[in-house]
PDB file of C-alpha atoms in Angstrom:
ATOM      1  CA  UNK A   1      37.069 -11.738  25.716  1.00 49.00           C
ATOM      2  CA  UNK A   2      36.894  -8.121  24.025  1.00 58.00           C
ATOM      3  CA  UNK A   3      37.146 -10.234  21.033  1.00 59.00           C
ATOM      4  CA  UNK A   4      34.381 -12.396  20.758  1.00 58.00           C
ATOM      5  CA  UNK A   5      31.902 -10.030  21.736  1.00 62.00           C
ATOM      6  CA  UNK A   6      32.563  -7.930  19.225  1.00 59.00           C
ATOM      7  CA  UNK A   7      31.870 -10.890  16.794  1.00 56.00           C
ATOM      8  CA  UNK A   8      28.939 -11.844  18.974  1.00 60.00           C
ATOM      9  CA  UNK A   9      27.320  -8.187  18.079  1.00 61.00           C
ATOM     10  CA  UNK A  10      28.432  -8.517  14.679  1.00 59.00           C
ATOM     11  CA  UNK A  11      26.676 -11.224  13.933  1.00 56.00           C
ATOM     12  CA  UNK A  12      23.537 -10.229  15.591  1.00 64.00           C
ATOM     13  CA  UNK A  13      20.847  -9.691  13.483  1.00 67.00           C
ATOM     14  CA  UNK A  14      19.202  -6.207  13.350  1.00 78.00           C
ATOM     15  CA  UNK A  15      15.819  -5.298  13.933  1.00 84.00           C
ATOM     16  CA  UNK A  16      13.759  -3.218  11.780  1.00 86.00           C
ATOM     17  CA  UNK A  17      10.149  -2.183  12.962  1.00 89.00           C
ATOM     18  CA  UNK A  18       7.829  -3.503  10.014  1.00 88.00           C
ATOM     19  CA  UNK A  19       6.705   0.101   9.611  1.00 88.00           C
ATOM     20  CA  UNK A  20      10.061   1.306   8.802  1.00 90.00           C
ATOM     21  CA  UNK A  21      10.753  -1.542   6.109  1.00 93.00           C
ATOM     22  CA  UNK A  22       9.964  -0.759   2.383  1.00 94.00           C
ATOM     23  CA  UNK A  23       9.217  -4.555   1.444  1.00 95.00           C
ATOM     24  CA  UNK A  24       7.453  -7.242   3.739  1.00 96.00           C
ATOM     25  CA  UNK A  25       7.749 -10.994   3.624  1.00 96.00           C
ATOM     26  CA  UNK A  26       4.807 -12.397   3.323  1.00 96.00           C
ATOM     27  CA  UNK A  27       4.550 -13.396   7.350  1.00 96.00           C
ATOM     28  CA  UNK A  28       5.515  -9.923   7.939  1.00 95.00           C
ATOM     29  CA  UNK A  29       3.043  -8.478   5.522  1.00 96.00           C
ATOM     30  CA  UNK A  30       0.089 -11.112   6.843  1.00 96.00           C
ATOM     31  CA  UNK A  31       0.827  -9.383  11.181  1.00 95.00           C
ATOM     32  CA  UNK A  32       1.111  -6.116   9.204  1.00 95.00           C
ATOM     33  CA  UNK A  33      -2.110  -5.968   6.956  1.00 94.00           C
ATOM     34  CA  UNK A  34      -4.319  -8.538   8.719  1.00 94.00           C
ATOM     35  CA  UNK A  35      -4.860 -10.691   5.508  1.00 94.00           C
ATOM     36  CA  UNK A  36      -3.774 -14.203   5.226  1.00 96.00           C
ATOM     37  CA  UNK A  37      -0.709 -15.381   4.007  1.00 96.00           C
ATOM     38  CA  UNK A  38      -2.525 -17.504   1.744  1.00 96.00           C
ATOM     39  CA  UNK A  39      -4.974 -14.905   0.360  1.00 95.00           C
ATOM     40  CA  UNK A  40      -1.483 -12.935  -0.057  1.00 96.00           C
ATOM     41  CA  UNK A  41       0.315 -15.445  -1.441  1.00 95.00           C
ATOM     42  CA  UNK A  42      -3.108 -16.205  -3.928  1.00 95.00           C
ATOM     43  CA  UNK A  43      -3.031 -12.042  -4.765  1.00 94.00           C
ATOM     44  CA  UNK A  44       1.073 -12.032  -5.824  1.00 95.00           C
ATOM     45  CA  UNK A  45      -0.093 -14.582  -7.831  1.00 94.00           C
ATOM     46  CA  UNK A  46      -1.008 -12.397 -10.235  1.00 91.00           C
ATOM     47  CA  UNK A  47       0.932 -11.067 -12.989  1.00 89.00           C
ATOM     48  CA  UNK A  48      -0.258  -7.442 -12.635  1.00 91.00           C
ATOM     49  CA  UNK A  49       0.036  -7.345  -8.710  1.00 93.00           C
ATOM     50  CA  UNK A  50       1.518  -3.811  -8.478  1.00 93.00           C
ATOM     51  CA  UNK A  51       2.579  -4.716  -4.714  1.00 95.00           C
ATOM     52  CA  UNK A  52       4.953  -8.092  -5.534  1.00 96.00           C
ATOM     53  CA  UNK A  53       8.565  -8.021  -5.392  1.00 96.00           C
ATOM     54  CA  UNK A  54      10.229 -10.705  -6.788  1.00 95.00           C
ATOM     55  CA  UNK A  55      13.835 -11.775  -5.973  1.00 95.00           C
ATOM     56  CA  UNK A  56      13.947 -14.955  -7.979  1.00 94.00           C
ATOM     57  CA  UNK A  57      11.692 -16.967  -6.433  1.00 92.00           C
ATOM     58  CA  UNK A  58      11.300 -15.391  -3.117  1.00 95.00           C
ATOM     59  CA  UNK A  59       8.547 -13.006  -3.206  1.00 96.00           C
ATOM     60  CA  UNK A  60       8.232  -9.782  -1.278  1.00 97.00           C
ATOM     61  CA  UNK A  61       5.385  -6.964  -0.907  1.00 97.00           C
ATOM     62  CA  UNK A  62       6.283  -3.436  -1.488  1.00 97.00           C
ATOM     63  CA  UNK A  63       4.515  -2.328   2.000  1.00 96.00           C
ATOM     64  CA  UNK A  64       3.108   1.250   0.796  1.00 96.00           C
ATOM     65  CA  UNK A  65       2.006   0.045  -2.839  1.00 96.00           C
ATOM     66  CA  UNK A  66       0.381  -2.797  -0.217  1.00 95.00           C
ATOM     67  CA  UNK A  67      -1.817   0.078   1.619  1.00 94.00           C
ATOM     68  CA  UNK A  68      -2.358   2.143  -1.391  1.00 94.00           C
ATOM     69  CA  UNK A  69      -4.008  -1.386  -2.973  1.00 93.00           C
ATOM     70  CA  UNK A  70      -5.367  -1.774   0.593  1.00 92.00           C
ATOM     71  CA  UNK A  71      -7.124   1.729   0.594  1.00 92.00           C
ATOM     72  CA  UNK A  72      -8.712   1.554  -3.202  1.00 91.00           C
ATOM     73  CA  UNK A  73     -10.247  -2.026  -2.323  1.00 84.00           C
ATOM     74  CA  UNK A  74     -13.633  -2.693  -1.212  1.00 80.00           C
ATOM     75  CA  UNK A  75     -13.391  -6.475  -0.284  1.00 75.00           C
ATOM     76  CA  UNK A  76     -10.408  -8.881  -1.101  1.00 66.00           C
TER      77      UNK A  76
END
């Protein structure tokens, strides 16, 4: 019994608070920000998005280049 819930807790996934994380998905960054996922997804579009991670072709946003970007912008 000992056993299998030590696999049980090894296999359970662990949470990180979105402000702790240094890159969002785009979900994540859309609760986090307030924008869209599809206005996200249309801004990491871009070649020169500073915020974009890209891990072949899964895309993640570097959260504090996000609210630096966030801070300089007037309207999106």
């Amino acid at each position: 019994m000992d056993k299998n819930k030590s696999i049980e807790k090894q296999n359970e996934k662990k949470f990180v608070p979105i402000w702790e994380k240094s890159t969002l998905t785009i979900e994540e960054a859309a609760l986090y920000s307030g924008i869209g996922r599809n206005k996200l997804r249309q801004l990491t579009d871009d070649e020169n998005c500073p915020f974009v991670l890209w891990i072949g072709s899964k895309r993640l946003i570097k959260r504090k280049l996000l609210d630096e970007h966030i801070e300089k912008m007037f309207s999106l």
